[in-house]
């Protein structure tokens, strides 16, 4: 199970929000490149970058900082937040992004996902941000009546191979994941899933390890790394206790 540090960008700074609320913001660094290099040095094999400004505006707003990070690190970067048209997708790949993460557009325009998946295959990941089982869009500012499981199943039929599943109610809370929710989600869809579910301790990681057998291939950790409740090196070691799962059937 891969441990993936999150770098959330807002106004060129590394920040963390609580449940996606702009007013509940903490700045952890004004130097995103330094942060990215630190996670790489501590053993990260992949970085998860989110353009929070872009998630709300609908277009990438921190492109310069993202490009600077990519030029400095040697590990792959996956990018989400404000990726809602083909030009932006291509632009992200042009600057060296390894995989793009598309959220809002998946819920409002599945045909767009069909088109980009046909062209870029597994380099496209869909992000499903859930609250109470339903999907949130536009940087979590708007709820839909879309079931997270239903959207995942539709994406699977389109050809999407991997999802990022975020539990909004646990994001930035340091309260630990809703283990039942992630297990039920993974069991229902039988796809590769990266879980962003509010990891707050090494014990949380240990409890999620068995979910690798359900297709949970990675976990994104944000606030707990920045508050030093979790050390990245220790998280990687704990996650290494399980074998890398194969792609689940279906």
Short mmCIF file of C-alpha atoms in Angstrom, two decimals, residues 32-243:
data_model
loop_
_atom_site.label_atom_id
_atom_site.label_comp_id
_atom_site.label_asym_id
_atom_site.label_seq_id
_atom_site.Cartn_x
_atom_site.Cartn_y
_atom_site.Cartn_z
CA UNK A 32 6.06 24.36 -1.85
CA UNK A 33 9.22 23.20 -3.61
CA UNK A 34 11.02 22.83 -0.30
CA UNK A 35 8.11 20.80 1.06
CA UNK A 36 8.04 18.54 -2.01
CA UNK A 37 11.78 17.90 -1.76
CA UNK A 38 11.40 17.13 1.94
CA UNK A 39 8.75 14.44 1.30
CA UNK A 40 10.88 12.99 -1.49
CA UNK A 41 13.90 12.83 0.82
CA UNK A 42 11.82 11.10 3.49
CA UNK A 43 10.90 8.30 1.09
CA UNK A 44 7.78 9.35 -0.81
CA UNK A 45 7.37 7.58 -4.17
CA UNK A 46 4.52 9.80 -5.38
CA UNK A 47 3.23 13.29 -4.56
CA UNK A 48 -0.44 14.26 -4.51
CA UNK A 49 -0.83 17.95 -5.38
CA UNK A 50 -4.15 19.78 -5.27
CA UNK A 51 -4.67 23.30 -6.59
CA UNK A 52 -7.28 24.48 -4.08
CA UNK A 53 -7.76 27.80 -5.87
CA UNK A 54 -8.32 25.90 -9.10
CA UNK A 55 -10.84 23.57 -7.50
CA UNK A 56 -13.07 26.57 -6.81
CA UNK A 57 -12.36 28.72 -9.88
CA UNK A 58 -12.42 25.85 -12.38
CA UNK A 59 -8.96 26.48 -13.80
CA UNK A 60 -5.42 25.86 -12.55
CA UNK A 61 -4.28 28.87 -10.53
CA UNK A 62 -0.95 27.65 -9.11
CA UNK A 63 0.56 26.33 -12.32
CA UNK A 64 3.89 28.11 -11.85
CA UNK A 65 4.47 26.54 -8.43
CA UNK A 66 3.38 23.13 -9.70
CA UNK A 67 5.78 23.33 -12.63
CA UNK A 68 8.58 24.39 -10.28
CA UNK A 69 7.94 21.37 -8.03
CA UNK A 70 7.96 18.98 -10.98
CA UNK A 71 11.23 20.43 -12.26
CA UNK A 72 12.91 19.81 -8.89
CA UNK A 73 11.67 16.40 -7.73
CA UNK A 74 12.54 13.05 -9.28
CA UNK A 75 9.35 11.24 -8.23
CA UNK A 76 6.00 11.31 -10.07
CA UNK A 77 3.35 13.93 -9.34
CA UNK A 78 -0.40 13.50 -9.63
CA UNK A 79 -2.41 16.70 -9.87
CA UNK A 80 -6.01 17.66 -9.15
CA UNK A 81 -8.03 20.82 -8.72
CA UNK A 82 -9.51 22.79 -11.60
CA UNK A 83 -8.84 20.25 -14.36
CA UNK A 84 -12.05 20.50 -16.36
CA UNK A 85 -11.17 20.74 -20.04
CA UNK A 86 -8.95 18.99 -22.56
CA UNK A 87 -6.58 21.95 -22.90
CA UNK A 88 -5.85 21.88 -19.17
CA UNK A 89 -5.35 18.12 -19.20
CA UNK A 90 -2.83 18.40 -22.05
CA UNK A 91 -1.16 21.38 -20.39
CA UNK A 92 -0.67 19.41 -17.17
CA UNK A 93 0.99 16.56 -19.04
CA UNK A 94 3.13 19.04 -20.98
CA UNK A 95 4.72 20.33 -17.76
CA UNK A 96 5.47 16.82 -16.55
CA UNK A 97 2.46 15.79 -14.45
CA UNK A 98 2.31 11.98 -14.38
CA UNK A 99 -1.43 11.62 -13.75
CA UNK A 100 -4.33 14.06 -13.68
CA UNK A 101 -7.16 13.82 -11.19
CA UNK A 102 -10.59 14.95 -12.35
CA UNK A 103 -13.43 15.42 -9.87
CA UNK A 104 -16.22 17.89 -10.57
CA UNK A 105 -16.27 17.26 -14.32
CA UNK A 106 -16.80 13.53 -13.75
CA UNK A 107 -20.06 14.22 -11.94
CA UNK A 108 -21.41 16.81 -14.39
CA UNK A 109 -20.05 15.59 -17.73
CA UNK A 110 -19.24 11.85 -17.93
CA UNK A 111 -18.69 12.17 -21.68
CA UNK A 112 -15.65 14.32 -20.98
CA UNK A 113 -14.19 11.54 -18.85
CA UNK A 114 -14.93 9.06 -21.62
CA UNK A 115 -13.01 11.23 -24.09
CA UNK A 116 -9.93 11.89 -21.94
CA UNK A 117 -9.76 8.29 -20.74
CA UNK A 118 -9.85 7.06 -24.32
CA UNK A 119 -6.93 9.34 -25.13
CA UNK A 120 -4.80 9.15 -21.98
CA UNK A 121 -5.83 5.76 -20.53
CA UNK A 122 -4.58 5.13 -16.98
CA UNK A 123 -3.03 8.57 -16.71
CA UNK A 124 -6.53 9.83 -15.85
CA UNK A 125 -7.85 9.27 -12.32
CA UNK A 126 -11.31 10.29 -11.14
CA UNK A 127 -11.70 11.85 -7.72
CA UNK A 128 -14.89 11.08 -5.81
CA UNK A 129 -15.38 13.40 -2.85
CA UNK A 130 -18.11 12.03 -0.60
CA UNK A 131 -20.13 13.35 2.29
CA UNK A 132 -22.88 11.21 3.74
CA UNK A 133 -22.47 8.88 0.79
CA UNK A 134 -23.13 11.59 -1.81
CA UNK A 135 -20.74 13.41 -4.15
CA UNK A 136 -19.56 16.99 -3.59
CA UNK A 137 -18.34 19.18 -6.45
CA UNK A 138 -16.80 22.61 -7.12
CA UNK A 139 -14.13 22.31 -4.44
CA UNK A 140 -16.63 20.70 -2.05
CA UNK A 141 -18.75 23.84 -2.12
CA UNK A 142 -21.80 22.13 -3.62
CA UNK A 143 -23.45 18.81 -2.79
CA UNK A 144 -25.16 16.62 -5.38
CA UNK A 145 -27.69 13.80 -5.10
CA UNK A 146 -25.18 11.54 -6.85
CA UNK A 147 -24.25 8.46 -4.84
CA UNK A 148 -20.48 7.99 -4.58
CA UNK A 149 -20.86 4.30 -5.41
CA UNK A 150 -23.11 5.01 -8.40
CA UNK A 151 -20.65 7.55 -9.82
CA UNK A 152 -17.77 5.11 -9.29
CA UNK A 153 -19.61 2.35 -11.12
CA UNK A 154 -20.38 4.69 -14.02
CA UNK A 155 -16.73 5.69 -14.23
CA UNK A 156 -15.73 2.03 -14.26
CA UNK A 157 -18.05 1.37 -17.21
CA UNK A 158 -16.51 4.31 -19.06
CA UNK A 159 -13.05 2.82 -18.66
CA UNK A 160 -11.59 4.59 -15.61
CA UNK A 161 -9.23 2.21 -13.81
CA UNK A 162 -8.43 4.09 -10.61
CA UNK A 163 -10.19 6.45 -8.20
CA UNK A 164 -9.28 8.79 -5.39
CA UNK A 165 -11.93 8.47 -2.68
CA UNK A 166 -12.13 11.35 -0.21
CA UNK A 167 -14.26 11.35 2.92
CA UNK A 168 -14.94 15.06 3.34
CA UNK A 169 -16.26 14.69 6.88
CA UNK A 170 -12.86 13.39 8.03
CA UNK A 171 -10.62 15.71 6.00
CA UNK A 172 -8.30 17.74 8.20
CA UNK A 173 -10.06 16.66 11.39
CA UNK A 174 -7.36 14.31 12.76
CA UNK A 175 -10.15 12.07 14.03
CA UNK A 176 -9.24 9.00 11.99
CA UNK A 177 -11.03 7.36 9.06
CA UNK A 178 -14.52 5.93 8.79
CA UNK A 179 -13.22 2.42 8.20
CA UNK A 180 -16.63 0.97 7.46
CA UNK A 181 -17.30 3.57 4.76
CA UNK A 182 -14.05 2.95 2.88
CA UNK A 183 -14.44 -0.83 3.15
CA UNK A 184 -18.00 -0.69 1.86
CA UNK A 185 -17.02 1.63 -0.98
CA UNK A 186 -14.10 -0.55 -2.10
CA UNK A 187 -16.16 -3.75 -1.85
CA UNK A 188 -18.99 -2.23 -3.90
CA UNK A 189 -16.93 -1.04 -6.85
CA UNK A 190 -14.03 -3.51 -7.19
CA UNK A 191 -11.57 -0.95 -8.57
CA UNK A 192 -8.17 0.42 -7.61
CA UNK A 193 -8.75 3.07 -4.95
CA UNK A 194 -6.50 5.66 -3.34
CA UNK A 195 -8.04 6.59 -0.01
CA UNK A 196 -7.98 10.13 1.36
CA UNK A 197 -9.93 9.47 4.53
CA UNK A 198 -8.43 11.50 7.36
CA UNK A 199 -5.50 9.35 8.47
CA UNK A 200 -4.42 10.63 11.89
CA UNK A 201 -2.10 7.95 13.32
CA UNK A 202 0.02 4.92 12.50
CA UNK A 203 -2.73 2.80 14.03
CA UNK A 204 -5.13 4.12 11.36
CA UNK A 205 -2.73 2.90 8.67
CA UNK A 206 -2.51 -0.54 10.31
CA UNK A 207 -6.31 -0.78 10.29
CA UNK A 208 -6.45 0.17 6.61
CA UNK A 209 -3.82 -2.36 5.52
CA UNK A 210 -6.40 -5.18 5.11
CA UNK A 211 -8.33 -2.97 2.67
CA UNK A 212 -5.51 -3.60 0.21
CA UNK A 213 -7.23 -6.91 -0.48
CA UNK A 214 -10.30 -4.95 -1.59
CA UNK A 215 -8.35 -2.77 -4.02
CA UNK A 216 -7.17 0.09 -1.81
CA UNK A 217 -3.71 0.58 -3.32
CA UNK A 218 -2.70 3.82 -1.64
CA UNK A 219 -3.45 6.28 1.12
CA UNK A 220 -3.10 10.05 0.96
CA UNK A 221 -1.93 11.71 4.16
CA UNK A 222 -2.07 15.45 4.65
CA UNK A 223 -2.55 17.26 7.93
CA UNK A 224 -1.15 14.51 10.15
CA UNK A 225 2.20 14.80 8.36
CA UNK A 226 2.31 18.57 8.73
CA UNK A 227 1.38 18.49 12.42
CA UNK A 228 3.93 15.66 12.87
CA UNK A 229 1.33 13.35 14.37
CA UNK A 230 2.73 10.93 11.78
CA UNK A 231 6.28 10.69 10.47
CA UNK A 232 6.34 9.79 6.79
CA UNK A 233 9.15 7.25 7.19
CA UNK A 234 7.20 5.38 9.86
CA UNK A 235 3.99 5.48 7.80
CA UNK A 236 5.78 3.99 4.81
CA UNK A 237 7.19 1.21 6.97
CA UNK A 238 3.79 0.34 8.45
CA UNK A 239 2.15 0.31 5.02
CA UNK A 240 4.92 -1.93 3.73
CA UNK A 241 3.69 -4.71 6.01
CA UNK A 242 1.21 -5.75 3.33
CA UNK A 243 1.98 -7.05 -0.16
#
